[in-house]
């Protein structure tokens, strides 16, 4: 057996006291650590309510202030929207009026354009008529001048005792001459002894109721009667028994002798003195 495993009572007591002391020390340390730990925790997790409330109050005030501003802004915006809506309505109203006016003016322009076209058309007709009338006036003026000219000629003939019948003037002499002298007188008047080439003209000659030379002769060729313009005698109005070169005399010139009858002509001596009739054919 070992003595070391068999200590005396005092040693055992000393060991016990030492264990109690250590335990108490550890307990004290534990207590101190716990105390420190608890104090720290409490200190960290406790909020600053007063500060928070203060902040929140301030924030609320700030929000209220902002809300007031916002409300004012909203009010302003509403006013602006109202004003803009009114302006828009006013502009729409004006635009409608403007549209109505535009339509009115368009209609007016349409009418005026149509009227202008109508007036142009009428003006064209008027112009055509004016041109037509101008042409007519020109023609009539020309005709008037022509008629004046003819009237002058007419007047001159009438004043010199010429008579007008179917495109010719006739002049009956107031004295008697031979056939040739009679003819020369006519030629001096721009005429010649009368050439009778219609029944009407023959009738017309009878009205003078004179024995008169006419422009008929056969002095070139006996028996071949020609008018003073060289044409051969075609239709004749010899009196009964004429031409006869009476009793063998030289009767080579024609006269109106028996003016009471339609067949009034006679062949007579060209040197005998007789009245005469000149004829001047005119172009109208
Ligand atoms: C006249 C003379 C003639 C004519 C006879 C007709 C006497 O002569 O005029 O030319 O033929 O009359 O009787
Ligand atoms: Ca005769």
PDB file of C-alpha atoms and ligand atoms in Angstrom:
ATOM      1  CA  UNK A   1       0.000   0.000   0.000  1.00  0.00           C
ATOM      2  CA  UNK A   2       0.995   3.727  -0.939  1.00  0.00           C
ATOM      3  CA  UNK A   3       0.793   6.434   1.702  1.00  0.00           C
ATOM      4  CA  UNK A   4       0.245   9.139  -0.675  1.00  0.00           C
ATOM      5  CA  UNK A   5      -3.326   7.836  -1.220  1.00  0.00           C
ATOM      6  CA  UNK A   6      -4.045   8.150   2.397  1.00  0.00           C
ATOM      7  CA  UNK A   7      -3.815  11.980   3.342  1.00  0.00           C
ATOM      8  CA  UNK A   8      -4.484  13.226   6.871  1.00  0.00           C
ATOM      9  CA  UNK A   9      -7.704  15.181   7.779  1.00  0.00           C
ATOM     10  CA  UNK A  10      -6.141  18.682   7.826  1.00  0.00           C
ATOM     11  CA  UNK A  11      -4.898  18.427   4.325  1.00  0.00           C
ATOM     12  CA  UNK A  12      -8.351  17.391   3.233  1.00  0.00           C
ATOM     13  CA  UNK A  13      -9.855  20.414   4.936  1.00  0.00           C
ATOM     14  CA  UNK A  14      -7.336  22.722   3.388  1.00  0.00           C
ATOM     15  CA  UNK A  15      -8.308  21.346  -0.011  1.00  0.00           C
ATOM     16  CA  UNK A  16     -11.990  21.893   0.728  1.00  0.00           C
ATOM     17  CA  UNK A  17     -11.450  25.536   1.780  1.00  0.00           C
ATOM     18  CA  UNK A  18      -9.412  26.194  -1.303  1.00  0.00           C
ATOM     19  CA  UNK A  19     -12.186  24.701  -3.545  1.00  0.00           C
ATOM     20  CA  UNK A  20     -14.805  26.859  -1.781  1.00  0.00           C
ATOM     21  CA  UNK A  21     -12.620  29.931  -2.271  1.00  0.00           C
ATOM     22  CA  UNK A  22     -12.131  29.237  -5.944  1.00  0.00           C
ATOM     23  CA  UNK A  23     -15.836  28.584  -6.367  1.00  0.00           C
ATOM     24  CA  UNK A  24     -16.746  31.817  -4.623  1.00  0.00           C
ATOM     25  CA  UNK A  25     -14.199  33.664  -6.833  1.00  0.00           C
ATOM     26  CA  UNK A  26     -15.652  32.154  -9.980  1.00  0.00           C
ATOM     27  CA  UNK A  27     -19.172  32.980  -8.744  1.00  0.00           C
ATOM     28  CA  UNK A  28     -18.096  36.566  -8.135  1.00  0.00           C
ATOM     29  CA  UNK A  29     -16.582  36.794 -11.622  1.00  0.00           C
ATOM     30  CA  UNK A  30     -19.719  35.274 -13.159  1.00  0.00           C
ATOM     31  CA  UNK A  31     -21.858  37.717 -11.222  1.00  0.00           C
ATOM     32  CA  UNK A  32     -19.737  40.642 -12.388  1.00  0.00           C
ATOM     33  CA  UNK A  33     -19.819  39.442 -16.058  1.00  0.00           C
ATOM     34  CA  UNK A  34     -23.587  39.004 -15.868  1.00  0.00           C
ATOM     35  CA  UNK A  35     -23.961  42.435 -14.378  1.00  0.00           C
ATOM     36  CA  UNK A  36     -21.879  44.023 -17.118  1.00  0.00           C
ATOM     37  CA  UNK A  37     -23.637  42.018 -19.826  1.00  0.00           C
ATOM     38  CA  UNK A  38     -27.125  42.984 -18.611  1.00  0.00           C
ATOM     39  CA  UNK A  39     -26.254  46.635 -18.244  1.00  0.00           C
ATOM     40  CA  UNK A  40     -24.834  46.783 -21.804  1.00  0.00           C
ATOM     41  CA  UNK A  41     -27.854  45.087 -23.337  1.00  0.00           C
ATOM     42  CA  UNK A  42     -30.319  47.386 -21.627  1.00  0.00           C
ATOM     43  CA  UNK A  43     -28.312  50.367 -22.611  1.00  0.00           C
ATOM     44  CA  UNK A  44     -28.292  49.292 -26.365  1.00  0.00           C
ATOM     45  CA  UNK A  45     -31.898  48.168 -26.850  1.00  0.00           C
ATOM     46  CA  UNK A  46     -33.720  51.022 -25.091  1.00  0.00           C
ATOM     47  CA  UNK A  47     -35.031  53.445 -27.821  1.00  0.00           C
ATOM     48  CA  UNK A  48     -34.985  57.244 -27.479  1.00  0.00           C
ATOM     49  CA  UNK A  49     -38.753  57.695 -27.494  1.00  0.00           C
ATOM     50  CA  UNK A  50     -38.642  61.374 -26.819  1.00  0.00           C
ATOM     51  CA  UNK A  51     -36.293  61.942 -29.736  1.00  0.00           C
ATOM     52  CA  UNK A  52     -38.398  59.806 -32.000  1.00  0.00           C
ATOM     53  CA  UNK A  53     -41.573  61.656 -31.003  1.00  0.00           C
ATOM     54  CA  UNK A  54     -39.824  64.968 -31.527  1.00  0.00           C
ATOM     55  CA  UNK A  55     -38.668  63.900 -34.945  1.00  0.00           C
ATOM     56  CA  UNK A  56     -42.049  62.514 -35.886  1.00  0.00           C
ATOM     57  CA  UNK A  57     -43.749  65.678 -34.739  1.00  0.00           C
ATOM     58  CA  UNK A  58     -41.393  67.738 -36.779  1.00  0.00           C
ATOM     59  CA  UNK A  59     -41.925  65.486 -39.757  1.00  0.00           C
ATOM     60  CA  UNK A  60     -45.695  65.771 -39.314  1.00  0.00           C
ATOM     61  CA  UNK A  61     -45.419  69.533 -39.224  1.00  0.00           C
ATOM     62  CA  UNK A  62     -43.228  69.455 -42.300  1.00  0.00           C
ATOM     63  CA  UNK A  63     -45.716  67.175 -44.066  1.00  0.00           C
ATOM     64  CA  UNK A  64     -48.608  69.380 -43.020  1.00  0.00           C
ATOM     65  CA  UNK A  65     -46.767  72.398 -44.382  1.00  0.00           C
ATOM     66  CA  UNK A  66     -45.989  70.567 -47.608  1.00  0.00           C
ATOM     67  CA  UNK A  67     -49.599  69.375 -47.796  1.00  0.00           C
ATOM     68  CA  UNK A  68     -50.772  72.971 -47.464  1.00  0.00           C
ATOM     69  CA  UNK A  69     -48.397  73.994 -50.226  1.00  0.00           C
ATOM     70  CA  UNK A  70     -49.613  71.041 -52.293  1.00  0.00           C
ATOM     71  CA  UNK A  71     -53.218  72.019 -51.584  1.00  0.00           C
ATOM     72  CA  UNK A  72     -52.471  75.567 -52.709  1.00  0.00           C
ATOM     73  CA  UNK A  73     -50.755  74.189 -55.778  1.00  0.00           C
ATOM     74  CA  UNK A  74     -53.712  71.890 -56.471  1.00  0.00           C
ATOM     75  CA  UNK A  75     -56.027  74.859 -56.119  1.00  0.00           C
ATOM     76  CA  UNK A  76     -53.846  76.852 -58.473  1.00  0.00           C
ATOM     77  CA  UNK A  77     -53.789  73.965 -60.936  1.00  0.00           C
ATOM     78  CA  UNK A  78     -57.553  73.632 -60.744  1.00  0.00           C
ATOM     79  CA  UNK A  79     -57.906  77.338 -61.386  1.00  0.00           C
ATOM     80  CA  UNK A  80     -55.494  77.045 -64.257  1.00  0.00           C
ATOM     81  CA  UNK A  81     -57.365  74.023 -65.660  1.00  0.00           C
ATOM     82  CA  UNK A  82     -60.632  75.920 -65.277  1.00  0.00           C
ATOM     83  CA  UNK A  83     -59.202  78.941 -67.039  1.00  0.00           C
ATOM     84  CA  UNK A  84     -57.665  76.819 -69.772  1.00  0.00           C
ATOM     85  CA  UNK A  85     -60.945  74.931 -70.236  1.00  0.00           C
ATOM     86  CA  UNK A  86     -62.803  78.233 -70.499  1.00  0.00           C
ATOM     87  CA  UNK A  87     -60.227  79.551 -72.937  1.00  0.00           C
ATOM     88  CA  UNK A  88     -60.426  76.329 -74.905  1.00  0.00           C
ATOM     89  CA  UNK A  89     -64.230  76.569 -74.976  1.00  0.00           C
ATOM     90  CA  UNK A  90     -64.005  80.205 -76.030  1.00  0.00           C
ATOM     91  CA  UNK A  91     -61.562  79.306 -78.784  1.00  0.00           C
ATOM     92  CA  UNK A  92     -63.789  76.405 -79.866  1.00  0.00           C
ATOM     93  CA  UNK A  93     -66.745  78.830 -79.959  1.00  0.00           C
ATOM     94  CA  UNK A  94     -64.710  81.321 -81.987  1.00  0.00           C
ATOM     95  CA  UNK A  95     -63.501  78.495 -84.207  1.00  0.00           C
ATOM     96  CA  UNK A  96     -67.108  77.466 -84.799  1.00  0.00           C
ATOM     97  CA  UNK A  97     -67.960  81.066 -85.667  1.00  0.00           C
ATOM     98  CA  UNK A  98     -64.836  81.137 -87.787  1.00  0.00           C
ATOM     99  CA  UNK A  99     -65.917  77.876 -89.460  1.00  0.00           C
ATOM    100  CA  UNK A 100     -69.356  79.327 -90.079  1.00  0.00           C
ATOM    101  CA  UNK A 101     -67.788  82.481 -91.503  1.00  0.00           C
ATOM    102  CA  UNK A 102     -65.405  80.426 -93.619  1.00  0.00           C
ATOM    103  CA  UNK A 103     -68.348  78.448 -94.990  1.00  0.00           C
ATOM    104  CA  UNK A 104     -70.208  81.708 -95.593  1.00  0.00           C
ATOM    105  CA  UNK A 105     -67.240  83.264 -97.418  1.00  0.00           C
ATOM    106  CA  UNK A 106     -66.690  80.078 -99.411  1.00  0.00           C
ATOM    107  CA  UNK A 107     -70.338  80.181-100.490  1.00  0.00           C
ATOM    108  CA  UNK A 108     -69.960  83.861-101.345  1.00  0.00           C
ATOM    109  CA  UNK A 109     -66.786  83.164-103.342  1.00  0.00           C
ATOM    110  CA  UNK A 110     -68.582  80.320-105.150  1.00  0.00           C
ATOM    111  CA  UNK A 111     -71.506  82.605-106.000  1.00  0.00           C
ATOM    112  CA  UNK A 112     -69.224  85.427-107.085  1.00  0.00           C
ATOM    113  CA  UNK A 113     -67.160  83.037-109.223  1.00  0.00           C
ATOM    114  CA  UNK A 114     -70.332  81.765-110.868  1.00  0.00           C
ATOM    115  CA  UNK A 115     -71.536  85.326-111.371  1.00  0.00           C
ATOM    116  CA  UNK A 116     -68.148  86.250-112.848  1.00  0.00           C
ATOM    117  CA  UNK A 117     -68.386  83.310-115.278  1.00  0.00           C
ATOM    118  CA  UNK A 118     -71.946  84.308-116.168  1.00  0.00           C
ATOM    119  CA  UNK A 119     -70.837  87.911-116.699  1.00  0.00           C
ATOM    120  CA  UNK A 120     -67.886  86.749-118.800  1.00  0.00           C
ATOM    121  CA  UNK A 121     -70.286  84.679-120.903  1.00  0.00           C
ATOM    122  CA  UNK A 122     -72.633  87.641-121.278  1.00  0.00           C
ATOM    123  CA  UNK A 123     -69.678  89.907-122.021  1.00  0.00           C
ATOM    124  CA  UNK A 124     -68.550  87.526-124.758  1.00  0.00           C
ATOM    125  CA  UNK A 125     -72.044  87.560-126.247  1.00  0.00           C
ATOM    126  CA  UNK A 126     -72.087  91.329-125.802  1.00  0.00           C
ATOM    127  CA  UNK A 127     -68.650  91.597-127.454  1.00  0.00           C
ATOM    128  CA  UNK A 128     -69.815  89.391-130.323  1.00  0.00           C
ATOM    129  CA  UNK A 129     -72.945  91.530-130.651  1.00  0.00           C
ATOM    130  CA  UNK A 130     -70.881  94.697-130.411  1.00  0.00           C
ATOM    131  CA  UNK A 131     -68.555  93.382-133.135  1.00  0.00           C
ATOM    132  CA  UNK A 132     -71.614  92.437-135.179  1.00  0.00           C
ATOM    133  CA  UNK A 133     -73.174  95.878-134.681  1.00  0.00           C
ATOM    134  CA  UNK A 134     -69.865  97.574-135.411  1.00  0.00           C
ATOM    135  CA  UNK A 135     -69.626  95.597-138.656  1.00  0.00           C
ATOM    136  CA  UNK A 136     -73.232  96.521-139.432  1.00  0.00           C
ATOM    137  CA  UNK A 137     -72.555 100.185-138.653  1.00  0.00           C
ATOM    138  CA  UNK A 138     -69.454 100.017-140.866  1.00  0.00           C
ATOM    139  CA  UNK A 139     -71.484  98.472-143.697  1.00  0.00           C
ATOM    140  CA  UNK A 140     -74.339 100.912-143.222  1.00  0.00           C
ATOM    141  CA  UNK A 141     -71.926 103.835-143.107  1.00  0.00           C
ATOM    142  CA  UNK A 142     -70.329 102.605-146.307  1.00  0.00           C
ATOM    143  CA  UNK A 143     -73.762 102.096-147.844  1.00  0.00           C
ATOM    144  CA  UNK A 144     -74.785 105.573-146.696  1.00  0.00           C
ATOM    145  CA  UNK A 145     -71.672 107.053-148.323  1.00  0.00           C
ATOM    146  CA  UNK A 146     -72.423 105.094-151.490  1.00  0.00           C
ATOM    147  CA  UNK A 147     -76.027 106.258-151.422  1.00  0.00           C
ATOM    148  CA  UNK A 148     -74.895 109.831-150.845  1.00  0.00           C
ATOM    149  CA  UNK A 149     -72.599 109.510-153.828  1.00  0.00           C
ATOM    150  CA  UNK A 150     -75.449 108.082-155.934  1.00  0.00           C
ATOM    151  CA  UNK A 151     -77.826 110.729-154.638  1.00  0.00           C
ATOM    152  CA  UNK A 152     -75.390 113.409-155.736  1.00  0.00           C
ATOM    153  CA  UNK A 153     -75.179 111.865-159.182  1.00  0.00           C
ATOM    154  CA  UNK A 154     -78.956 111.518-159.200  1.00  0.00           C
ATOM    155  CA  UNK A 155     -79.408 115.140-158.148  1.00  0.00           C
ATOM    156  CA  UNK A 156     -77.082 116.313-160.908  1.00  0.00           C
ATOM    157  CA  UNK A 157     -78.978 114.310-163.539  1.00  0.00           C
ATOM    158  CA  UNK A 158     -82.369 115.486-162.281  1.00  0.00           C
ATOM    159  CA  UNK A 159     -81.254 119.132-162.235  1.00  0.00           C
ATOM    160  CA  UNK A 160     -80.220 118.741-165.887  1.00  0.00           C
ATOM    161  CA  UNK A 161     -83.718 117.373-166.731  1.00  0.00           C
ATOM    162  CA  UNK A 162     -82.747 113.687-166.930  1.00  0.00           C
ATOM    163  CA  UNK A 163     -85.421 111.091-166.090  1.00  0.00           C
ATOM    164  CA  UNK A 164     -84.580 107.844-164.344  1.00  0.00           C
ATOM    165  CA  UNK A 165     -86.037 104.500-165.436  1.00  0.00           C
ATOM    166  CA  UNK A 166     -84.718 100.985-164.727  1.00  0.00           C
ATOM    167  CA  UNK A 167     -80.980 101.602-164.347  1.00  0.00           C
ATOM    168  CA  UNK A 168     -80.827 104.403-166.924  1.00  0.00           C
ATOM    169  CA  UNK A 169     -81.237 108.160-167.129  1.00  0.00           C
ATOM    170  CA  UNK A 170     -82.996 109.569-170.179  1.00  0.00           C
ATOM    171  CA  UNK A 171     -82.663 113.051-171.599  1.00  0.00           C
ATOM    172  CA  UNK A 172     -85.078 114.442-174.159  1.00  0.00           C
ATOM    173  CA  UNK A 173     -83.807 117.439-176.069  1.00  0.00           C
ATOM    174  CA  UNK A 174     -85.613 120.750-176.200  1.00  0.00           C
ATOM    175  CA  UNK A 175     -84.282 121.511-179.706  1.00  0.00           C
ATOM    176  CA  UNK A 176     -84.041 119.549-182.965  1.00  0.00           C
ATOM    177  CA  UNK A 177     -80.886 118.329-184.716  1.00  0.00           C
ATOM    178  CA  UNK A 178     -79.716 115.837-187.364  1.00  0.00           C
ATOM    179  CA  UNK A 179     -79.204 112.266-186.168  1.00  0.00           C
ATOM    180  CA  UNK A 180     -75.388 112.703-185.953  1.00  0.00           C
ATOM    181  CA  UNK A 181     -75.544 116.116-184.229  1.00  0.00           C
ATOM    182  CA  UNK A 182     -78.076 114.652-181.829  1.00  0.00           C
ATOM    183  CA  UNK A 183     -75.752 111.755-181.130  1.00  0.00           C
ATOM    184  CA  UNK A 184     -72.799 114.108-180.634  1.00  0.00           C
ATOM    185  CA  UNK A 185     -74.836 116.043-178.051  1.00  0.00           C
ATOM    186  CA  UNK A 186     -75.505 112.805-176.168  1.00  0.00           C
ATOM    187  CA  UNK A 187     -71.830 111.823-176.284  1.00  0.00           C
ATOM    188  CA  UNK A 188     -70.910 115.234-174.826  1.00  0.00           C
ATOM    189  CA  UNK A 189     -73.275 114.498-171.944  1.00  0.00           C
ATOM    190  CA  UNK A 190     -71.466 111.231-171.241  1.00  0.00           C
ATOM    191  CA  UNK A 191     -74.302 109.268-172.846  1.00  0.00           C
ATOM    192  CA  UNK A 192     -75.471 108.092-176.297  1.00  0.00           C
ATOM    193  CA  UNK A 193     -78.691 107.954-178.279  1.00  0.00           C
ATOM    194  CA  UNK A 194     -81.181 105.619-176.627  1.00  0.00           C
ATOM    195  CA  UNK A 195     -80.936 101.881-177.208  1.00  0.00           C
ATOM    196  CA  UNK A 196     -84.304 100.192-176.737  1.00  0.00           C
ATOM    197  CA  UNK A 197     -83.904  96.594-175.620  1.00  0.00           C
ATOM    198  CA  UNK A 198     -87.147  95.796-173.761  1.00  0.00           C
ATOM    199  CA  UNK A 199     -90.862  96.224-174.225  1.00  0.00           C
ATOM    200  CA  UNK A 200     -90.932  98.246-170.955  1.00  0.00           C
ATOM    201  CA  UNK A 201     -88.307 100.626-172.259  1.00  0.00           C
ATOM    202  CA  UNK A 202     -90.237 101.012-175.533  1.00  0.00           C
ATOM    203  CA  UNK A 203     -93.385 101.824-173.520  1.00  0.00           C
ATOM    204  CA  UNK A 204     -91.409 104.280-171.428  1.00  0.00           C
ATOM    205  CA  UNK A 205     -90.208 106.159-174.554  1.00  0.00           C
ATOM    206  CA  UNK A 206     -93.777 106.765-175.689  1.00  0.00           C
ATOM    207  CA  UNK A 207     -94.527 108.948-172.689  1.00  0.00           C
ATOM    208  CA  UNK A 208     -92.365 111.810-174.133  1.00  0.00           C
ATOM    209  CA  UNK A 209     -94.914 112.228-176.947  1.00  0.00           C
ATOM    210  CA  UNK A 210     -92.342 113.547-179.400  1.00  0.00           C
ATOM    211  CA  UNK A 211     -90.864 112.361-182.663  1.00  0.00           C
ATOM    212  CA  UNK A 212     -87.337 111.599-181.498  1.00  0.00           C
ATOM    213  CA  UNK A 213     -84.141 110.101-182.832  1.00  0.00           C
ATOM    214  CA  UNK A 214     -83.141 106.775-181.293  1.00  0.00           C
ATOM    215  CA  UNK A 215     -79.704 105.098-181.457  1.00  0.00           C
ATOM    216  CA  UNK A 216     -80.553 102.919-184.432  1.00  0.00           C
ATOM    217  CA  UNK A 217     -79.003 103.067-187.950  1.00  0.00           C
ATOM    218  CA  UNK A 218     -78.266 100.987-191.079  1.00  0.00           C
ATOM    219  CA  UNK A 219     -75.900 103.453-192.624  1.00  0.00           C
ATOM    220  CA  UNK A 220     -72.989 101.003-192.470  1.00  0.00           C
ATOM    221  CA  UNK A 221     -74.848  98.285-194.366  1.00  0.00           C
ATOM    222  CA  UNK A 222     -78.209  99.023-195.943  1.00  0.00           C
ATOM    223  CA  UNK A 223     -80.864  96.843-194.397  1.00  0.00           C
ATOM    224  CA  UNK A 224     -78.687  95.796-191.440  1.00  0.00           C
ATOM    225  CA  UNK A 225     -79.919  97.773-188.457  1.00  0.00           C
ATOM    226  CA  UNK A 226     -77.516  98.178-185.545  1.00  0.00           C
ATOM    227  CA  UNK A 227     -77.689 100.024-182.260  1.00  0.00           C
ATOM    228  CA  UNK A 228     -75.074 102.707-181.491  1.00  0.00           C
ATOM    229  CA  UNK A 229     -73.179 100.221-179.256  1.00  0.00           C
ATOM    230  CA  UNK A 230     -72.683  98.011-182.356  1.00  0.00           C
ATOM    231  CA  UNK A 231     -75.211  95.310-181.407  1.00  0.00           C
ATOM    232  CA  UNK A 232     -77.576  94.048-184.078  1.00  0.00           C
ATOM    233  CA  UNK A 233     -81.261  94.932-183.821  1.00  0.00           C
ATOM    234  CA  UNK A 234     -83.063  91.966-182.329  1.00  0.00           C
ATOM    235  CA  UNK A 235     -86.525  92.863-181.035  1.00  0.00           C
ATOM    236  CA  UNK A 236     -87.970  95.746-183.083  1.00  0.00           C
ATOM    237  CA  UNK A 237     -91.015  98.008-182.860  1.00  0.00           C
ATOM    238  CA  UNK A 238     -91.292  99.239-186.483  1.00  0.00           C
ATOM    239  CA  UNK A 239     -94.513 100.908-187.472  1.00  0.00           C
ATOM    240  CA  UNK A 240     -96.569  99.138-190.112  1.00  0.00           C
ATOM    241  CA  UNK A 241     -94.780  99.315-193.456  1.00  0.00           C
ATOM    242  CA  UNK A 242     -91.507 100.510-191.954  1.00  0.00           C
ATOM    243  CA  UNK A 243     -88.612 100.587-192.577  1.00  0.00           C
ATOM    244  CA  UNK A 244     -89.373 101.516-196.163  1.00  0.00           C
ATOM    245  CA  UNK A 245     -86.658 103.937-197.373  1.00  0.00           C
ATOM    246  CA  UNK A 246     -89.699 105.924-198.434  1.00  0.00           C
ATOM    247  CA  UNK A 247     -89.909 106.357-202.184  1.00  0.00           C
ATOM    248  CA  UNK A 248     -86.326 105.260-202.640  1.00  0.00           C
ATOM    249  CA  UNK A 249     -84.959 107.930-200.316  1.00  0.00           C
ATOM    250  CA  UNK A 250     -81.986 107.272-198.129  1.00  0.00           C
ATOM    251  CA  UNK A 251     -83.611 106.635-194.786  1.00  0.00           C
ATOM    252  CA  UNK A 252     -80.781 105.174-192.668  1.00  0.00           C
ATOM    253  CA  UNK A 253     -81.649 106.513-189.169  1.00  0.00           C
ATOM    254  CA  UNK A 254     -84.330 105.308-186.761  1.00  0.00           C
ATOM    255  CA  UNK A 255     -86.910 107.500-185.037  1.00  0.00           C
ATOM    256  CA  UNK A 256     -89.938 107.136-182.791  1.00  0.00           C
ATOM    257  CA  UNK A 257     -92.637 108.557-184.986  1.00  0.00           C
ATOM    258  CA  UNK A 258     -96.020 107.063-184.101  1.00  0.00           C
ATOM    259  CA  UNK A 259     -95.643 107.309-180.325  1.00  0.00           C
ATOM    260  CA  UNK A 260     -99.381 106.657-179.879  1.00  0.00           C
ATOM    261  CA  UNK A 261     -98.809 103.035-180.913  1.00  0.00           C
ATOM    262  CA  UNK A 262     -96.592 100.324-179.498  1.00  0.00           C
ATOM    263  CA  UNK A 263     -95.024  99.851-182.930  1.00  0.00           C
ATOM    264  CA  UNK A 264     -93.856 103.382-183.343  1.00  0.00           C
ATOM    265  CA  UNK A 265     -90.546 103.257-185.262  1.00  0.00           C
ATOM    266  CA  UNK A 266     -89.803 104.740-188.690  1.00  0.00           C
ATOM    267  CA  UNK A 267     -86.696 104.948-190.825  1.00  0.00           C
ATOM    268  CA  UNK A 268     -85.985 108.524-191.755  1.00  0.00           C
ATOM    269  CA  UNK A 269     -83.344 110.632-193.454  1.00  0.00           C
ATOM    270  CA  UNK A 270     -80.401 111.092-191.036  1.00  0.00           C
ATOM    271  CA  UNK A 271     -80.118 114.804-191.996  1.00  0.00           C
ATOM    272  CA  UNK A 272     -83.643 115.699-190.988  1.00  0.00           C
ATOM    273  CA  UNK A 273     -83.995 117.817-187.851  1.00  0.00           C
ATOM    274  CA  UNK A 274     -85.655 116.039-184.958  1.00  0.00           C
ATOM    275  CA  UNK A 275     -85.706 115.953-181.174  1.00  0.00           C
ATOM    276  CA  UNK A 276     -83.621 113.189-179.668  1.00  0.00           C
ATOM    277  CA  UNK A 277     -83.372 111.048-176.550  1.00  0.00           C
ATOM    278  CA  UNK A 278     -80.062 110.316-174.837  1.00  0.00           C
ATOM    279  CA  UNK A 279     -79.620 107.355-172.539  1.00  0.00           C
ATOM    280  CA  UNK A 280     -77.037 106.960-169.760  1.00  0.00           C
ATOM    281  CA  UNK A 281     -76.948 103.573-168.136  1.00  0.00           C
ATOM    282  CA  UNK A 282     -75.900 103.755-164.452  1.00  0.00           C
ATOM    283  CA  UNK A 283     -74.587 100.982-162.239  1.00  0.00           C
ATOM    284  CA  UNK A 284     -77.443 101.145-159.721  1.00  0.00           C
TER     285      UNK A 284
HETATM  286  C1  LIG B   1     -92.878 110.139-194.405  1.00  0.00           C
HETATM  287  C2  LIG B   1     -91.502 109.734-193.813  1.00  0.00           C
HETATM  288  C3  LIG B   1     -91.172 108.327-194.175  1.00  0.00           C
HETATM  289  C4  LIG B   1     -92.276 107.406-193.788  1.00  0.00           C
HETATM  290  C5  LIG B   1     -93.606 107.850-194.367  1.00  0.00           C
HETATM  291  C6  LIG B   1     -94.741 106.998-193.870  1.00  0.00           C
HETATM  292  C7  LIG B   1     -93.906 110.807-196.336  1.00  0.00           C
HETATM  293  O1  LIG B   1     -92.817 110.185-195.731  1.00  0.00           O
HETATM  294  O2  LIG B   1     -91.527 109.846-192.433  1.00  0.00           O
HETATM  295  O3  LIG B   1     -89.975 107.906-193.560  1.00  0.00           O
HETATM  296  O4  LIG B   1     -91.997 106.069-194.118  1.00  0.00           O
HETATM  297  O5  LIG B   1     -93.846 109.180-193.990  1.00  0.00           O
HETATM  298  O6  LIG B   1     -95.979 107.439-194.418  1.00  0.00           O
HETATM  299 CA1  LIG B   2     -89.580 105.363-193.272  1.00  0.00          CA
END
